[in-house]
PDB file of C-alpha atoms in Angstrom:
ATOM      1  CA  MET A 696     100.566  80.521  92.814  1.00 91.00           C
ATOM      2  CA  ARG A 697     101.719  83.256  90.462  1.00 97.00           C
ATOM      3  CA  ARG A 698      99.433  86.300  90.249  1.00 98.00           C
ATOM      4  CA  ILE A 699      99.018  87.888  86.820  1.00 99.00           C
ATOM      5  CA  LEU A 700      97.064  90.932  85.687  1.00 99.00           C
ATOM      6  CA  VAL A 701      95.874  91.456  82.119  1.00 98.00           C
ATOM      7  CA  ILE A 702      94.656  94.940  81.171  1.00 98.00           C
ATOM      8  CA  LYS A 703      92.180  95.285  78.290  1.00 97.00           C
ATOM      9  CA  LEU A 704      89.884  98.316  78.445  1.00 93.00           C
ATOM     10  CA  GLY A 705      88.914  98.867  74.792  1.00 81.00           C
ATOM     11  CA  ALA A 706      85.768  98.548  72.732  1.00 84.00           C
ATOM     12  CA  LEU A 707      84.035  95.305  71.719  1.00 85.00           C
ATOM     13  CA  GLY A 708      86.111  94.748  68.575  1.00 85.00           C
ATOM     14  CA  ASP A 709      89.335  95.334  70.481  1.00 88.00           C
ATOM     15  CA  PHE A 710      88.149  93.017  73.239  1.00 92.00           C
ATOM     16  CA  VAL A 711      87.320  90.208  70.789  1.00 92.00           C
ATOM     17  CA  GLN A 712      90.689  90.670  69.071  1.00 93.00           C
ATOM     18  CA  GLY A 713      92.193  90.050  72.506  1.00 95.00           C
ATOM     19  CA  PHE A 714      90.893  86.449  72.581  1.00 97.00           C
ATOM     20  CA  GLY A 715      94.098  85.159  70.954  1.00 97.00           C
ATOM     21  CA  PRO A 716      96.404  86.965  73.399  1.00 98.00           C
ATOM     22  CA  PHE A 717      94.181  85.915  76.325  1.00 98.00           C
ATOM     23  CA  ALA A 718      94.510  82.255  75.253  1.00 98.00           C
ATOM     24  CA  ALA A 719      98.284  82.620  74.810  1.00 98.00           C
ATOM     25  CA  ILE A 720      98.696  84.157  78.268  1.00 98.00           C
ATOM     26  CA  ARG A 721      96.650  81.355  79.862  1.00 98.00           C
ATOM     27  CA  ALA A 722      98.686  78.727  77.956  1.00 97.00           C
ATOM     28  CA  GLN A 723     101.926  80.341  79.163  1.00 98.00           C
ATOM     29  CA  HIS A 724     100.719  80.463  82.779  1.00 98.00           C
ATOM     30  CA  PRO A 725      98.340  77.486  83.209  1.00 98.00           C
ATOM     31  CA  ALA A 726      98.586  77.355  87.008  1.00 98.00           C
ATOM     32  CA  ALA A 727      98.597  81.118  87.632  1.00 98.00           C
ATOM     33  CA  HIS A 728      95.768  83.153  89.084  1.00 99.00           C
ATOM     34  CA  ILE A 729      94.966  85.507  86.192  1.00 99.00           C
ATOM     35  CA  THR A 730      92.893  88.642  86.738  1.00 99.00           C
ATOM     36  CA  LEU A 731      91.490  90.731  83.891  1.00 98.00           C
ATOM     37  CA  LEU A 732      91.037  94.467  84.392  1.00 98.00           C
ATOM     38  CA  THR A 733      88.407  95.655  81.926  1.00 96.00           C
ATOM     39  CA  THR A 734      85.292  97.808  81.757  1.00 94.00           C
ATOM     40  CA  ARG A 735      81.753  96.935  82.840  1.00 92.00           C
ATOM     41  CA  PRO A 736      80.356  96.095  79.351  1.00 91.00           C
ATOM     42  CA  PHE A 737      82.827  93.201  78.966  1.00 92.00           C
ATOM     43  CA  ALA A 738      82.784  91.761  82.487  1.00 95.00           C
ATOM     44  CA  GLY A 739      80.132  89.108  81.775  1.00 93.00           C
ATOM     45  CA  LEU A 740      81.786  88.016  78.554  1.00 93.00           C
ATOM     46  CA  ALA A 741      85.176  87.769  80.271  1.00 96.00           C
ATOM     47  CA  GLU A 742      83.735  85.879  83.247  1.00 96.00           C
ATOM     48  CA  ALA A 743      82.240  83.279  80.887  1.00 95.00           C
ATOM     49  CA  SER A 744      85.572  82.782  79.105  1.00 96.00           C
ATOM     50  CA  PRO A 745      88.085  80.068  80.061  1.00 97.00           C
ATOM     51  CA  TRP A 746      91.026  82.452  80.461  1.00 98.00           C
ATOM     52  CA  PHE A 747      90.515  84.336  83.731  1.00 98.00           C
ATOM     53  CA  ASP A 748      90.142  83.430  87.376  1.00 99.00           C
ATOM     54  CA  ALA A 749      88.880  86.898  88.296  1.00 98.00           C
ATOM     55  CA  VAL A 750      87.464  89.834  86.336  1.00 98.00           C
ATOM     56  CA  TRP A 751      87.586  93.399  87.624  1.00 97.00           C
ATOM     57  CA  HIS A 752      85.423  95.890  85.727  1.00 93.00           C
ATOM     58  CA  ASP A 753      86.452  99.188  87.276  1.00 85.00           C
ATOM     59  CA  GLY A 754      89.292  99.817  84.868  1.00 76.00           C
ATOM     60  CA  ARG A 755      88.528 103.274  83.546  1.00 88.00           C
ATOM     61  CA  PRO A 756      87.435 105.707  86.262  1.00 93.00           C
ATOM     62  CA  SER A 757      87.459 109.401  85.443  1.00 92.00           C
ATOM     63  CA  TRP A 758      90.680 111.030  86.601  1.00 93.00           C
ATOM     64  CA  LEU A 759      88.436 113.685  88.175  1.00 94.00           C
ATOM     65  CA  ASP A 760      86.787 111.060  90.391  1.00 94.00           C
ATOM     66  CA  LEU A 761      89.607 110.883  92.915  1.00 95.00           C
ATOM     67  CA  GLY A 762      87.730 108.421  95.111  1.00 95.00           C
ATOM     68  CA  ALA A 763      87.308 105.924  92.264  1.00 94.00           C
ATOM     69  CA  VAL A 764      90.930 106.364  91.179  1.00 95.00           C
ATOM     70  CA  ALA A 765      92.078 105.811  94.779  1.00 96.00           C
ATOM     71  CA  ARG A 766      89.924 102.658  95.045  1.00 96.00           C
ATOM     72  CA  LEU A 767      91.372 101.295  91.810  1.00 96.00           C
ATOM     73  CA  ALA A 768      94.917 102.144  92.925  1.00 96.00           C
ATOM     74  CA  GLY A 769      94.346 100.386  96.238  1.00 96.00           C
ATOM     75  CA  ARG A 770      92.855  97.348  94.563  1.00 97.00           C
ATOM     76  CA  LEU A 771      95.736  97.080  92.091  1.00 97.00           C
ATOM     77  CA  ARG A 772      98.282  97.460  94.884  1.00 97.00           C
ATOM     78  CA  ALA A 773      96.498  94.873  97.046  1.00 97.00           C
ATOM     79  CA  GLY A 774      96.425  92.449  94.098  1.00 97.00           C
ATOM     80  CA  ARG A 775     100.151  91.787  94.577  1.00 97.00           C
ATOM     81  CA  PHE A 776     100.586  90.988  90.910  1.00 98.00           C
ATOM     82  CA  GLU A 777     103.910  89.531  89.852  1.00 98.00           C
ATOM     83  CA  ARG A 778     103.434  90.189  86.147  1.00 98.00           C
ATOM     84  CA  VAL A 779     101.201  92.531  84.162  1.00 98.00           C
ATOM     85  CA  TYR A 780     100.308  92.229  80.487  1.00 99.00           C
ATOM     86  CA  ASP A 781      99.102  95.676  79.445  1.00 98.00           C
ATOM     87  CA  LEU A 782      97.292  94.850  76.205  1.00 98.00           C
ATOM     88  CA  GLN A 783      95.643  98.265  76.132  1.00 96.00           C
ATOM     89  CA  THR A 784      99.018 100.064  75.926  1.00 95.00           C
ATOM     90  CA  SER A 785      97.382 103.461  76.333  1.00 94.00           C
ATOM     91  CA  PRO A 786      98.668 106.374  78.397  1.00 94.00           C
ATOM     92  CA  ARG A 787      95.934 105.522  80.942  1.00 94.00           C
ATOM     93  CA  SER A 788      96.836 101.854  81.306  1.00 95.00           C
ATOM     94  CA  SER A 789     100.547 102.692  81.378  1.00 95.00           C
ATOM     95  CA  ARG A 790      99.911 104.946  84.387  1.00 95.00           C
ATOM     96  CA  TYR A 791      98.528 101.937  86.240  1.00 96.00           C
ATOM     97  CA  ARG A 792     102.157 100.830  86.588  1.00 96.00           C
ATOM     98  CA  LEU A 793     102.363 103.356  89.426  1.00 94.00           C
ATOM     99  CA  PHE A 794      99.424 101.665  91.164  1.00 96.00           C
ATOM    100  CA  VAL A 795     100.668  98.093  90.732  1.00 96.00           C
ATOM    101  CA  GLY A 796     104.203  98.911  91.863  1.00 92.00           C
ATOM    102  CA  ARG A 797     107.582  98.578  90.226  1.00 90.00           C
ATOM    103  CA  ALA A 798     108.239  95.104  91.651  1.00 94.00           C
ATOM    104  CA  ALA A 799     105.830  93.558  89.130  1.00 97.00           C
ATOM    105  CA  GLU A 800     107.164  92.545  85.733  1.00 98.00           C
ATOM    106  CA  TRP A 801     105.398  94.650  83.096  1.00 98.00           C
ATOM    107  CA  SER A 802     104.728  93.952  79.426  1.00 98.00           C
ATOM    108  CA  GLY A 803     103.686  97.148  77.704  1.00 97.00           C
ATOM    109  CA  VAL A 804     104.882 100.433  76.276  1.00 97.00           C
ATOM    110  CA  ILE A 805     105.776 102.368  79.417  1.00 95.00           C
ATOM    111  CA  ALA A 806     109.481 103.207  79.638  1.00 92.00           C
ATOM    112  CA  SER A 807     109.876 101.329  82.934  1.00 94.00           C
ATOM    113  CA  ALA A 808     108.492  98.056  81.525  1.00 96.00           C
ATOM    114  CA  SER A 809     110.606  94.994  82.273  1.00 97.00           C
ATOM    115  CA  HIS A 810     109.351  93.512  78.976  1.00 97.00           C
ATOM    116  CA  PRO A 811     108.809  96.550  76.758  1.00 96.00           C
ATOM    117  CA  HIS A 812     107.085  96.332  73.429  1.00 97.00           C
ATOM    118  CA  ALA A 813     109.873  98.234  71.764  1.00 93.00           C
ATOM    119  CA  ASN A 814     109.037  97.602  68.109  1.00 95.00           C
ATOM    120  CA  PRO A 815     109.311 100.985  66.338  1.00 95.00           C
ATOM    121  CA  GLN A 816     106.673  99.788  63.832  1.00 96.00           C
ATOM    122  CA  ARG A 817     104.087  98.944  66.517  1.00 95.00           C
ATOM    123  CA  ASP A 818     101.781 101.842  65.631  1.00 92.00           C
ATOM    124  CA  ALA A 819     101.627 100.683  62.003  1.00 94.00           C
ATOM    125  CA  MET A 820     100.774  97.088  62.943  1.00 94.00           C
ATOM    126  CA  HIS A 821      97.308  95.551  63.047  1.00 92.00           C
ATOM    127  CA  THR A 822      96.119  94.910  66.601  1.00 91.00           C
ATOM    128  CA  VAL A 823      96.404  91.123  66.269  1.00 92.00           C
ATOM    129  CA  GLU A 824     100.002  91.243  65.019  1.00 95.00           C
ATOM    130  CA  ARG A 825     100.956  94.003  67.460  1.00 96.00           C
ATOM    131  CA  GLN A 826      99.723  92.080  70.492  1.00 96.00           C
ATOM    132  CA  ARG A 827     101.398  88.868  69.311  1.00 97.00           C
ATOM    133  CA  ASP A 828     104.651  90.801  68.858  1.00 97.00           C
ATOM    134  CA  GLN A 829     104.269  92.321  72.326  1.00 98.00           C
ATOM    135  CA  LEU A 830     103.728  88.913  73.919  1.00 98.00           C
ATOM    136  CA  MET A 831     106.686  87.422  72.049  1.00 98.00           C
ATOM    137  CA  MET A 832     108.873  90.187  73.502  1.00 97.00           C
ATOM    138  CA  ALA A 833     107.550  89.112  76.914  1.00 98.00           C
ATOM    139  CA  GLY A 834     108.635  85.504  76.297  1.00 98.00           C
ATOM    140  CA  ILE A 835     105.389  83.959  75.053  1.00 98.00           C
ATOM    141  CA  VAL A 836     105.953  81.794  71.994  1.00 96.00           C
ATOM    142  CA  ASN A 837     102.926  79.469  72.045  1.00 95.00           C
ATOM    143  CA  PHE A 838      99.817  80.988  70.454  1.00 95.00           C
ATOM    144  CA  PRO A 839      97.054  78.385  70.487  1.00 92.00           C
ATOM    145  CA  PRO A 840      93.844  79.283  68.699  1.00 92.00           C
ATOM    146  CA  PRO A 841      91.365  80.608  71.238  1.00 91.00           C
ATOM    147  CA  ALA A 842      88.573  78.215  72.172  1.00 87.00           C
ATOM    148  CA  LEU A 843      85.217  79.708  71.239  1.00 90.00           C
ATOM    149  CA  ASP A 844      82.877  76.900  72.276  1.00 89.00           C
ATOM    150  CA  TRP A 845      82.034  78.804  75.469  1.00 91.00           C
ATOM    151  CA  LEU A 846      80.306  81.431  73.288  1.00 88.00           C
ATOM    152  CA  ASP A 847      77.605  78.954  72.260  1.00 82.00           C
ATOM    153  CA  GLY A 848      74.228  80.043  73.538  1.00 78.00           C
ATOM    154  CA  ASP A 849      70.628  78.915  73.558  1.00 80.00           C
ATOM    155  CA  LEU A 850      68.855  80.486  70.579  1.00 76.00           C
ATOM    156  CA  SER A 851      65.628  78.498  70.896  1.00 80.00           C
ATOM    157  CA  SER A 852      63.664  81.559  71.993  1.00 85.00           C
ATOM    158  CA  LEU A 853      64.423  83.338  68.706  1.00 80.00           C
ATOM    159  CA  PRO A 854      61.873  82.869  65.903  1.00 82.00           C
ATOM    160  CA  ASP A 855      62.682  80.481  63.031  1.00 83.00           C
ATOM    161  CA  LEU A 856      66.362  81.127  62.473  1.00 81.00           C
ATOM    162  CA  PRO A 857      67.953  79.217  59.610  1.00 85.00           C
ATOM    163  CA  PRO A 858      70.485  76.548  60.639  1.00 81.00           C
ATOM    164  CA  ARG A 859      73.361  78.783  59.523  1.00 85.00           C
ATOM    165  CA  PHE A 860      73.219  82.549  59.898  1.00 82.00           C
ATOM    166  CA  ALA A 861      75.357  85.539  60.757  1.00 82.00           C
ATOM    167  CA  LEU A 862      74.488  88.729  62.560  1.00 77.00           C
ATOM    168  CA  LEU A 863      76.464  91.839  61.693  1.00 75.00           C
ATOM    169  CA  LEU A 864      76.332  94.881  63.945  1.00 70.00           C
ATOM    170  CA  PRO A 865      78.300  97.589  62.159  1.00 73.00           C
ATOM    171  CA  GLY A 866      79.181 100.486  64.337  1.00 70.00           C
ATOM    172  CA  ALA A 867      81.912 102.365  66.094  1.00 70.00           C
ATOM    173  CA  SER A 868      82.313 104.618  69.054  1.00 71.00           C
ATOM    174  CA  PRO A 869      81.212 108.232  68.499  1.00 76.00           C
ATOM    175  CA  HIS A 870      84.778 109.527  68.793  1.00 75.00           C
ATOM    176  CA  ARG A 871      86.158 107.144  66.105  1.00 72.00           C
ATOM    177  CA  PRO A 872      84.259 108.001  62.881  1.00 76.00           C
ATOM    178  CA  GLY A 873      87.067 106.531  60.762  1.00 74.00           C
ATOM    179  CA  LYS A 874      86.136 103.061  62.023  1.00 71.00           C
ATOM    180  CA  ARG A 875      82.497 103.329  60.918  1.00 72.00           C
ATOM    181  CA  TRP A 876      81.086 101.485  57.956  1.00 72.00           C
ATOM    182  CA  PRO A 877      80.136 103.778  55.057  1.00 65.00           C
TER     183      PRO A 877
END
């Protein structure tokens, strides 16, 4: 069985925008064992999704915490991944290439990637288009719409909700004021 690692460490909006790429990766590798490396806030959501066989939530240890970095490096090395889809494409996630090993195929922005996302316009692209472009450069051409039925939950404990409603939670991380609603 092929072993695949997907890296997605970002915030909630970035994680949700990854649903399409997650579905495309699963469709491309239906029989593979796919592991997601993410952060603790998204572990439960990812575990409930239909796209991953395993979810690791220790993806962003402080570089000053050498013990945690060493544990992550050991875990990534022991994972024996054959292909990595780095959907985070940050300097941090690119460094994980050193932990995984050069034998693994890598889709991302690091210079040593076997499937580099080499589009010079990538930084001007919306996340959805950028990740689709990245996956196309890695050989994925089927982009099924992501199933969302697994997100359905029991709302019976909430008081008198109308049959159709929406909940908006505007916000952004403290270090990204440009993403905040006015």
